[in-house]
PDB file of C-alpha atoms in Angstrom:
ATOM      1  CA  TRP A 281     -25.461 -48.026  27.588  1.00  0.00           C
ATOM      2  CA  ALA A 282     -27.250 -45.727  29.647  1.00  0.00           C
ATOM      3  CA  MET A 283     -26.625 -43.595  32.676  1.00  0.00           C
ATOM      4  CA  ARG A 284     -29.000 -41.455  34.950  1.00  0.00           C
ATOM      5  CA  ILE A 285     -27.619 -38.772  37.138  1.00  0.00           C
ATOM      6  CA  THR A 286     -29.902 -36.904  39.732  1.00  0.00           C
ATOM      7  CA  GLY A 287     -28.913 -33.222  40.693  1.00  0.00           C
ATOM      8  CA  GLN A 288     -29.595 -31.472  43.869  1.00  0.00           C
ATOM      9  CA  ARG A 289     -32.547 -29.731  42.564  1.00  0.00           C
ATOM     10  CA  GLY A 290     -34.401 -32.819  41.811  1.00  0.00           C
ATOM     11  CA  THR A 291     -33.394 -32.894  37.920  1.00  0.00           C
ATOM     12  CA  ARG A 292     -32.800 -35.958  36.457  1.00  0.00           C
ATOM     13  CA  CYS A 293     -30.346 -36.217  33.510  1.00  0.00           C
ATOM     14  CA  SER A 294     -30.185 -39.269  31.358  1.00  0.00           C
ATOM     15  CA  LEU A 295     -27.074 -40.134  29.086  1.00  0.00           C
ATOM     16  CA  ASP A 296     -27.570 -42.482  26.242  1.00  0.00           C
ATOM     17  CA  LEU A 297     -24.434 -43.914  24.698  1.00  0.00           C
ATOM     18  CA  ALA A 298     -25.833 -45.483  21.738  1.00  0.00           C
ATOM     19  CA  PRO A 299     -23.531 -46.470  18.869  1.00  0.00           C
ATOM     20  CA  GLY A 300     -22.872 -43.439  16.555  1.00  0.00           C
ATOM     21  CA  ALA A 301     -24.745 -40.934  18.799  1.00  0.00           C
ATOM     22  CA  LEU A 302     -24.725 -38.925  21.963  1.00  0.00           C
ATOM     23  CA  VAL A 303     -28.139 -37.835  23.534  1.00  0.00           C
ATOM     24  CA  ILE A 304     -28.417 -36.011  26.723  1.00  0.00           C
ATOM     25  CA  ALA A 305     -31.857 -35.461  28.001  1.00  0.00           C
ATOM     26  CA  ARG A 306     -32.938 -33.352  30.940  1.00  0.00           C
ATOM     27  CA  GLN A 307     -35.906 -34.308  32.723  1.00  0.00           C
ATOM     28  CA  PRO A 308     -37.554 -32.827  36.158  1.00  0.00           C
ATOM     29  CA  THR A 309     -38.199 -35.609  38.595  1.00  0.00           C
ATOM     30  CA  HIS A 310     -41.314 -33.608  39.818  1.00  0.00           C
ATOM     31  CA  SER A 311     -44.840 -34.342  38.625  1.00  0.00           C
ATOM     32  CA  ARG A 312     -45.603 -30.844  37.765  1.00  0.00           C
ATOM     33  CA  ARG A 313     -44.236 -29.986  34.568  1.00  0.00           C
ATOM     34  CA  ARG A 314     -43.710 -26.688  32.907  1.00  0.00           C
ATOM     35  CA  PRO A 315     -45.332 -25.858  29.516  1.00  0.00           C
ATOM     36  CA  LYS A 316     -43.045 -26.531  26.483  1.00  0.00           C
ATOM     37  CA  SER A 317     -42.073 -23.094  24.871  1.00  0.00           C
ATOM     38  CA  SER A 318     -42.602 -22.754  21.242  1.00  0.00           C
ATOM     39  CA  ARG A 319     -40.428 -19.708  20.746  1.00  0.00           C
ATOM     40  CA  THR A 320     -38.094 -20.040  17.613  1.00  0.00           C
ATOM     41  CA  LEU A 321     -34.712 -18.187  17.345  1.00  0.00           C
ATOM     42  CA  SER A 322     -33.881 -16.700  14.042  1.00  0.00           C
ATOM     43  CA  ALA A 323     -30.414 -15.581  13.424  1.00  0.00           C
ATOM     44  CA  ALA A 324     -30.035 -12.116  12.167  1.00  0.00           C
ATOM     45  CA  PRO A 325     -27.873 -11.835   8.887  1.00  0.00           C
ATOM     46  CA  ILE A 326     -24.354 -10.785   9.436  1.00  0.00           C
ATOM     47  CA  ASP A 327     -22.774  -8.002   7.573  1.00  0.00           C
ATOM     48  CA  THR A 328     -19.340  -9.298   6.612  1.00  0.00           C
ATOM     49  CA  GLY A 329     -18.363  -5.957   4.699  1.00  0.00           C
ATOM     50  CA  ASP A 330     -17.927  -7.872   1.489  1.00  0.00           C
ATOM     51  CA  SER A 331     -20.724  -6.425  -0.373  1.00  0.00           C
ATOM     52  CA  GLU A 332     -19.231  -3.393  -1.363  1.00  0.00           C
ATOM     53  CA  ASP A 333     -15.979  -5.394  -2.400  1.00  0.00           C
ATOM     54  CA  ALA A 334     -18.129  -7.648  -4.807  1.00  0.00           C
ATOM     55  CA  ALA A 335     -19.163  -4.505  -6.809  1.00  0.00           C
ATOM     56  CA  PRO A 336     -16.611  -2.971  -9.322  1.00  0.00           C
ATOM     57  CA  PRO A 337     -14.961   0.253  -7.744  1.00  0.00           C
ATOM     58  CA  PRO A 338     -16.415   3.554  -8.703  1.00  0.00           C
ATOM     59  CA  ALA A 339     -15.344   5.392 -11.818  1.00  0.00           C
ATOM     60  CA  GLY A 340     -13.572   8.064  -9.555  1.00  0.00           C
ATOM     61  CA  ARG A 341     -11.942   5.558  -7.482  1.00  0.00           C
ATOM     62  CA  THR A 342     -10.655   3.583 -10.640  1.00  0.00           C
ATOM     63  CA  ALA A 343      -9.350   6.785 -12.204  1.00  0.00           C
ATOM     64  CA  VAL A 344      -7.334   7.642  -8.886  1.00  0.00           C
ATOM     65  CA  MET A 345      -5.930   4.145  -8.811  1.00  0.00           C
ATOM     66  CA  VAL A 346      -4.901   4.587 -12.474  1.00  0.00           C
ATOM     67  CA  ALA A 347      -3.096   7.955 -11.519  1.00  0.00           C
ATOM     68  CA  ILE A 348      -1.434   6.125  -8.582  1.00  0.00           C
ATOM     69  CA  ILE A 349      -0.135   3.389 -10.868  1.00  0.00           C
ATOM     70  CA  ALA A 350       0.905   6.009 -13.534  1.00  0.00           C
ATOM     71  CA  SER A 351       2.944   8.340 -11.163  1.00  0.00           C
ATOM     72  CA  ALA A 352       4.979   5.450  -9.620  1.00  0.00           C
ATOM     73  CA  THR A 353       5.829   3.989 -13.051  1.00  0.00           C
ATOM     74  CA  GLY A 354       6.922   7.314 -14.135  1.00  0.00           C
ATOM     75  CA  PHE A 355       9.379   7.569 -11.305  1.00  0.00           C
ATOM     76  CA  ALA A 356      10.594   3.756 -11.917  1.00  0.00           C
ATOM     77  CA  PHE A 357      11.292   4.892 -15.487  1.00  0.00           C
ATOM     78  CA  ALA A 358      13.454   7.714 -14.302  1.00  0.00           C
ATOM     79  CA  ALA A 359      15.424   5.454 -11.729  1.00  0.00           C
ATOM     80  CA  GLY A 360      15.751   2.629 -14.384  1.00  0.00           C
ATOM     81  CA  LEU A 361      17.059   5.273 -16.777  1.00  0.00           C
ATOM     82  CA  THR A 362      19.516   6.991 -14.252  1.00  0.00           C
ATOM     83  CA  TYR A 363      21.256   3.665 -12.827  1.00  0.00           C
ATOM     84  CA  PRO A 364      22.891   2.839 -16.301  1.00  0.00           C
ATOM     85  CA  VAL A 365      23.351   6.128 -17.582  1.00  0.00           C
ATOM     86  CA  MET A 366      25.205   7.447 -14.651  1.00  0.00           C
ATOM     87  CA  SER A 367      27.246   4.522 -14.389  1.00  0.00           C
ATOM     88  CA  LEU A 368      28.297   4.696 -18.018  1.00  0.00           C
ATOM     89  CA  ALA A 369      28.984   8.241 -17.666  1.00  0.00           C
ATOM     90  CA  LEU A 370      31.269   7.772 -14.715  1.00  0.00           C
ATOM     91  CA  ASN A 371      33.027   4.969 -16.363  1.00  0.00           C
ATOM     92  CA  ALA A 372      33.544   6.923 -19.299  1.00  0.00           C
ATOM     93  CA  ARG A 373      35.254   9.651 -17.202  1.00  0.00           C
ATOM     94  CA  GLY A 374      37.876   7.172 -15.719  1.00  0.00           C
ATOM     95  CA  PHE A 375      36.271   6.520 -12.258  1.00  0.00           C
ATOM     96  CA  ASP A 376      37.103   2.799 -11.184  1.00  0.00           C
ATOM     97  CA  ALA A 377      34.376   0.176 -10.446  1.00  0.00           C
ATOM     98  CA  THR A 378      34.264   1.278  -6.737  1.00  0.00           C
ATOM     99  CA  ALA A 379      33.283   4.686  -7.198  1.00  0.00           C
ATOM    100  CA  VAL A 380      30.667   3.673  -9.794  1.00  0.00           C
ATOM    101  CA  GLY A 381      29.220   1.269  -7.158  1.00  0.00           C
ATOM    102  CA  VAL A 382      29.249   3.830  -4.628  1.00  0.00           C
ATOM    103  CA  ASN A 383      27.622   6.164  -6.644  1.00  0.00           C
ATOM    104  CA  ALA A 384      24.909   3.782  -7.677  1.00  0.00           C
ATOM    105  CA  MET A 385      24.019   2.676  -4.144  1.00  0.00           C
ATOM    106  CA  MET A 386      23.177   6.194  -3.342  1.00  0.00           C
ATOM    107  CA  THR A 387      19.561   5.970  -4.897  1.00  0.00           C
ATOM    108  CA  GLY A 388      18.825   3.011  -2.820  1.00  0.00           C
ATOM    109  CA  ALA A 389      20.211   4.356   0.312  1.00  0.00           C
ATOM    110  CA  GLY A 390      18.011   7.218  -0.188  1.00  0.00           C
ATOM    111  CA  LEU A 391      15.012   5.170  -0.564  1.00  0.00           C
ATOM    112  CA  LEU A 392      16.053   3.081   2.619  1.00  0.00           C
ATOM    113  CA  LEU A 393      16.528   6.598   4.661  1.00  0.00           C
ATOM    114  CA  SER A 394      13.461   8.204   3.763  1.00  0.00           C
ATOM    115  CA  SER A 395      10.911   5.035   4.254  1.00  0.00           C
ATOM    116  CA  PRO A 396      10.543   5.628   7.863  1.00  0.00           C
ATOM    117  CA  LEU A 397       9.860   9.379   7.638  1.00  0.00           C
ATOM    118  CA  ILE A 398       7.197   9.475   4.853  1.00  0.00           C
ATOM    119  CA  PRO A 399       4.336   8.011   6.852  1.00  0.00           C
ATOM    120  CA  ARG A 400       4.853  10.718   9.488  1.00  0.00           C
ATOM    121  CA  LEU A 401       5.029  13.487   6.726  1.00  0.00           C
ATOM    122  CA  VAL A 402       1.666  11.961   5.285  1.00  0.00           C
ATOM    123  CA  ALA A 403      -0.001  11.798   8.787  1.00  0.00           C
ATOM    124  CA  ARG A 404       0.343  15.359   8.948  1.00  0.00           C
ATOM    125  CA  PHE A 405       0.295  17.067   5.639  1.00  0.00           C
ATOM    126  CA  GLY A 406      -1.570  14.482   3.530  1.00  0.00           C
ATOM    127  CA  GLY A 407      -0.543  12.019   0.916  1.00  0.00           C
ATOM    128  CA  VAL A 408      -0.583  14.211  -2.358  1.00  0.00           C
ATOM    129  CA  PRO A 409       1.346  17.048  -0.701  1.00  0.00           C
ATOM    130  CA  VAL A 410       4.084  14.677   0.038  1.00  0.00           C
ATOM    131  CA  LEU A 411       3.960  12.997  -3.339  1.00  0.00           C
ATOM    132  CA  VAL A 412       4.101  16.740  -5.028  1.00  0.00           C
ATOM    133  CA  ILE A 413       6.909  17.998  -2.946  1.00  0.00           C
ATOM    134  CA  GLY A 414       8.975  14.329  -3.294  1.00  0.00           C
ATOM    135  CA  GLY A 415       8.458  14.519  -7.108  1.00  0.00           C
ATOM    136  CA  THR A 416       9.445  18.247  -7.409  1.00  0.00           C
ATOM    137  CA  GLY A 417      12.678  17.446  -5.355  1.00  0.00           C
ATOM    138  CA  ALA A 418      13.469  14.473  -7.490  1.00  0.00           C
ATOM    139  CA  ALA A 419      12.995  16.201 -10.694  1.00  0.00           C
ATOM    140  CA  VAL A 420      15.015  19.224  -9.395  1.00  0.00           C
ATOM    141  CA  SER A 421      17.911  16.548  -8.334  1.00  0.00           C
ATOM    142  CA  LEU A 422      18.081  15.100 -11.870  1.00  0.00           C
ATOM    143  CA  LEU A 423      18.474  18.606 -13.411  1.00  0.00           C
ATOM    144  CA  LEU A 424      20.939  19.524 -11.190  1.00  0.00           C
ATOM    145  CA  MET A 425      22.952  16.571 -12.380  1.00  0.00           C
ATOM    146  CA  THR A 426      23.552  18.444 -15.729  1.00  0.00           C
ATOM    147  CA  GLN A 427      24.994  21.486 -14.101  1.00  0.00           C
ATOM    148  CA  LEU A 428      27.174  19.993 -11.514  1.00  0.00           C
ATOM    149  CA  ASP A 429      30.268  17.868 -12.491  1.00  0.00           C
ATOM    150  CA  SER A 430      31.588  16.663  -9.290  1.00  0.00           C
ATOM    151  CA  PHE A 431      31.401  13.147  -8.159  1.00  0.00           C
ATOM    152  CA  LEU A 432      30.646  14.151  -4.438  1.00  0.00           C
ATOM    153  CA  ALA A 433      27.843  16.328  -5.926  1.00  0.00           C
ATOM    154  CA  TRP A 434      26.537  13.399  -8.059  1.00  0.00           C
ATOM    155  CA  CYS A 435      26.403  11.135  -4.976  1.00  0.00           C
ATOM    156  CA  VAL A 436      24.503  13.629  -2.858  1.00  0.00           C
ATOM    157  CA  LEU A 437      22.069  14.273  -5.653  1.00  0.00           C
ATOM    158  CA  ARG A 438      21.485  10.614  -6.283  1.00  0.00           C
ATOM    159  CA  LEU A 439      20.889  10.113  -2.575  1.00  0.00           C
ATOM    160  CA  THR A 440      18.279  13.163  -2.675  1.00  0.00           C
ATOM    161  CA  PHE A 441      16.668  11.797  -5.904  1.00  0.00           C
ATOM    162  CA  GLY A 442      16.053   8.356  -4.196  1.00  0.00           C
ATOM    163  CA  ALA A 443      14.865   9.898  -0.791  1.00  0.00           C
ATOM    164  CA  MET A 444      12.376  12.354  -2.636  1.00  0.00           C
ATOM    165  CA  GLY A 445      11.256   9.844  -5.076  1.00  0.00           C
ATOM    166  CA  ASP A 446      10.629   7.380  -2.444  1.00  0.00           C
ATOM    167  CA  ALA A 447       7.309   9.164  -1.891  1.00  0.00           C
ATOM    168  CA  PHE A 448       5.888   7.588  -5.119  1.00  0.00           C
ATOM    169  CA  PHE A 449       6.353   4.056  -3.694  1.00  0.00           C
ATOM    170  CA  VAL A 450       5.129   4.717  -0.198  1.00  0.00           C
ATOM    171  CA  VAL A 451       2.229   6.864  -0.879  1.00  0.00           C
ATOM    172  CA  GLY A 452       1.323   5.285  -3.954  1.00  0.00           C
ATOM    173  CA  GLU A 453       1.210   1.744  -2.201  1.00  0.00           C
ATOM    174  CA  THR A 454      -0.638   2.912   0.551  1.00  0.00           C
ATOM    175  CA  LEU A 455      -3.204   4.935  -1.569  1.00  0.00           C
ATOM    176  CA  LEU A 456      -3.541   1.588  -3.787  1.00  0.00           C
ATOM    177  CA  VAL A 457      -4.269  -0.587  -0.958  1.00  0.00           C
ATOM    178  CA  THR A 458      -6.728   1.745   0.780  1.00  0.00           C
ATOM    179  CA  LEU A 459      -8.752   2.233  -2.056  1.00  0.00           C
ATOM    180  CA  ALA A 460      -8.794  -1.065  -3.622  1.00  0.00           C
ATOM    181  CA  PRO A 461     -11.818  -3.096  -3.093  1.00  0.00           C
ATOM    182  CA  ARG A 462     -10.738  -6.095  -0.890  1.00  0.00           C
ATOM    183  CA  ALA A 463     -11.840  -8.634  -3.624  1.00  0.00           C
ATOM    184  CA  ARG A 464      -9.616  -6.997  -6.104  1.00  0.00           C
ATOM    185  CA  ARG A 465      -6.646  -5.902  -3.914  1.00  0.00           C
ATOM    186  CA  ALA A 466      -4.564  -8.998  -4.832  1.00  0.00           C
ATOM    187  CA  GLN A 467      -5.231  -8.410  -8.708  1.00  0.00           C
ATOM    188  CA  LEU A 468      -4.571  -4.801  -8.583  1.00  0.00           C
ATOM    189  CA  ALA A 469      -1.259  -5.369  -6.630  1.00  0.00           C
ATOM    190  CA  GLY A 470      -0.219  -7.540  -9.490  1.00  0.00           C
ATOM    191  CA  VAL A 471      -1.234  -4.822 -12.059  1.00  0.00           C
ATOM    192  CA  TYR A 472       0.924  -2.377 -10.138  1.00  0.00           C
ATOM    193  CA  THR A 473       3.953  -4.740  -9.944  1.00  0.00           C
ATOM    194  CA  THR A 474       3.765  -5.602 -13.515  1.00  0.00           C
ATOM    195  CA  VAL A 475       3.421  -1.825 -14.781  1.00  0.00           C
ATOM    196  CA  LEU A 476       6.219  -0.697 -12.448  1.00  0.00           C
ATOM    197  CA  THR A 477       8.513  -3.417 -13.712  1.00  0.00           C
ATOM    198  CA  ILE A 478       7.933  -2.216 -17.277  1.00  0.00           C
ATOM    199  CA  GLY A 479       8.665   1.246 -16.512  1.00  0.00           C
ATOM    200  CA  PHE A 480      11.860   0.392 -14.722  1.00  0.00           C
ATOM    201  CA  ALA A 481      12.937  -1.689 -17.788  1.00  0.00           C
ATOM    202  CA  ALA A 482      12.030   0.772 -20.253  1.00  0.00           C
ATOM    203  CA  GLY A 483      14.384   3.236 -18.810  1.00  0.00           C
ATOM    204  CA  PRO A 484      17.622   1.315 -20.080  1.00  0.00           C
ATOM    205  CA  ALA A 485      16.190   0.402 -23.320  1.00  0.00           C
ATOM    206  CA  LEU A 486      16.122   4.197 -24.283  1.00  0.00           C
ATOM    207  CA  ILE A 487      19.788   4.288 -23.752  1.00  0.00           C
ATOM    208  CA  PRO A 488      20.566   3.691 -27.499  1.00  0.00           C
ATOM    209  CA  LEU A 489      18.248   6.634 -28.480  1.00  0.00           C
ATOM    210  CA  VAL A 490      19.246   9.298 -25.871  1.00  0.00           C
ATOM    211  CA  GLY A 491      22.806   8.218 -25.245  1.00  0.00           C
ATOM    212  CA  PHE A 492      24.541   8.640 -21.598  1.00  0.00           C
ATOM    213  CA  ASP A 493      27.206  11.520 -22.190  1.00  0.00           C
ATOM    214  CA  GLY A 494      25.074  14.689 -22.181  1.00  0.00           C
ATOM    215  CA  ALA A 495      21.947  16.332 -20.608  1.00  0.00           C
ATOM    216  CA  THR A 496      19.120  14.625 -22.605  1.00  0.00           C
ATOM    217  CA  PRO A 497      18.605  11.613 -20.590  1.00  0.00           C
ATOM    218  CA  TYR A 498      18.552  13.332 -17.254  1.00  0.00           C
ATOM    219  CA  VAL A 499      16.345  16.014 -18.844  1.00  0.00           C
ATOM    220  CA  LEU A 500      14.110  13.188 -20.216  1.00  0.00           C
ATOM    221  CA  ALA A 501      13.826  11.573 -16.720  1.00  0.00           C
ATOM    222  CA  ALA A 502      13.137  14.852 -15.028  1.00  0.00           C
ATOM    223  CA  ALA A 503      10.329  15.516 -17.302  1.00  0.00           C
ATOM    224  CA  VAL A 504       8.671  12.061 -16.790  1.00  0.00           C
ATOM    225  CA  VAL A 505       9.039  12.615 -13.145  1.00  0.00           C
ATOM    226  CA  VAL A 506       7.061  15.967 -13.439  1.00  0.00           C
ATOM    227  CA  LEU A 507       4.388  14.397 -15.346  1.00  0.00           C
ATOM    228  CA  ALA A 508       4.081  11.608 -12.863  1.00  0.00           C
ATOM    229  CA  VAL A 509       3.702  14.606 -10.385  1.00  0.00           C
ATOM    230  CA  VAL A 510       1.067  16.264 -12.622  1.00  0.00           C
ATOM    231  CA  ALA A 511      -0.956  12.641 -12.578  1.00  0.00           C
ATOM    232  CA  THR A 512      -1.355  13.154  -8.767  1.00  0.00           C
ATOM    233  CA  LEU A 513      -2.684  16.892  -8.557  1.00  0.00           C
ATOM    234  CA  PRO A 514      -6.332  15.986  -9.272  1.00  0.00           C
ATOM    235  CA  LEU A 515      -6.254  14.138  -6.114  1.00  0.00           C
ATOM    236  CA  TRP A 516      -5.284  17.203  -3.942  1.00  0.00           C
ATOM    237  CA  ARG A 517      -8.538  18.437  -2.981  1.00  0.00           C
ATOM    238  CA  ASN A 518      -9.905  14.907  -2.011  1.00  0.00           C
ATOM    239  CA  ASP A 519      -6.854  13.434  -0.757  1.00  0.00           C
ATOM    240  CA  PRO A 520      -7.672   9.771   0.656  1.00  0.00           C
ATOM    241  CA  LEU A 521      -4.851  10.199   3.021  1.00  0.00           C
ATOM    242  CA  ARG A 522      -5.662  13.624   4.597  1.00  0.00           C
ATOM    243  CA  GLY A 523      -8.443  13.605   7.107  1.00  0.00           C
ATOM    244  CA  GLU A 524     -10.888  16.464   7.716  1.00  0.00           C
ATOM    245  CA  GLN A 525      -9.367  19.259  10.042  1.00  0.00           C
ATOM    246  CA  GLU A 526     -11.987  18.207  12.687  1.00  0.00           C
ATOM    247  CA  GLY A 527     -11.886  14.574  12.393  1.00  0.00           C
ATOM    248  CA  GLY A 528      -7.926  14.267  12.213  1.00  0.00           C
ATOM    249  CA  ALA A 529      -5.658  12.501   9.497  1.00  0.00           C
ATOM    250  CA  PRO A 530      -6.139   8.742   8.899  1.00  0.00           C
ATOM    251  CA  ARG A 531      -3.268   6.332   9.526  1.00  0.00           C
ATOM    252  CA  LEU A 532      -1.711   4.912   6.557  1.00  0.00           C
ATOM    253  CA  GLY A 533      -3.217   1.611   5.443  1.00  0.00           C
ATOM    254  CA  GLN A 534      -6.511   2.750   6.957  1.00  0.00           C
ATOM    255  CA  ARG A 535      -9.616   2.016   4.569  1.00  0.00           C
ATOM    256  CA  VAL A 536     -11.255   5.225   3.570  1.00  0.00           C
ATOM    257  CA  ASP A 537     -14.624   5.050   1.328  1.00  0.00           C
ATOM    258  CA  ARG A 538     -15.352   8.119  -0.275  1.00  0.00           C
TER     259      ARG A 538
END
């Protein structure tokens, strides 16, 4: 099957509908033909941005990610320890199940309430300062639990503990995603989740050793949180989430190459 169409400028197009092929040829009807061009077009290589991701992360960046995972795991250990310890302590003092449940949900409520505020604080002050202040506040809350014996005070302190310690999760996960190479981001996220779960489960496992009716578990949890804060101090000068004074602070989740 063939069809020819003549255009307004004297150009003739032929359409060949052979089985399995579609060929359109454009032929001028004038006797004078233009010389064929032998110009060859070559496509320039496209930079996909994956060349850096294919290589392993630098040693400095790896140390930063290890510190991030260690700090978040430290807070997870403290939270995992205080959940059963405080519930058992309240139960031993005669509080009913409703009161124990209300006190237990305060940590989660603190995490929920602080999550929208932490990105704004990081954008203004940087990630590491927020981590240090949050970790310090969480450790102080744990130590105050050994001095105050009021149920209402414990509820407020657990709320503060969750709100202040949420910086380890929000800032830590943002730093991990920001610094991790794209090709290894899912793998590092799996490692982060696994280690975090181990830290959370290790807290209740120590109850037979530290007990629940005394200051020992709270002091131990506070000490671990302090160590988690210390793990982030080397990042203070080169905070990946704190921009230069002239350039402004990058947003949470923005990739920063150092």
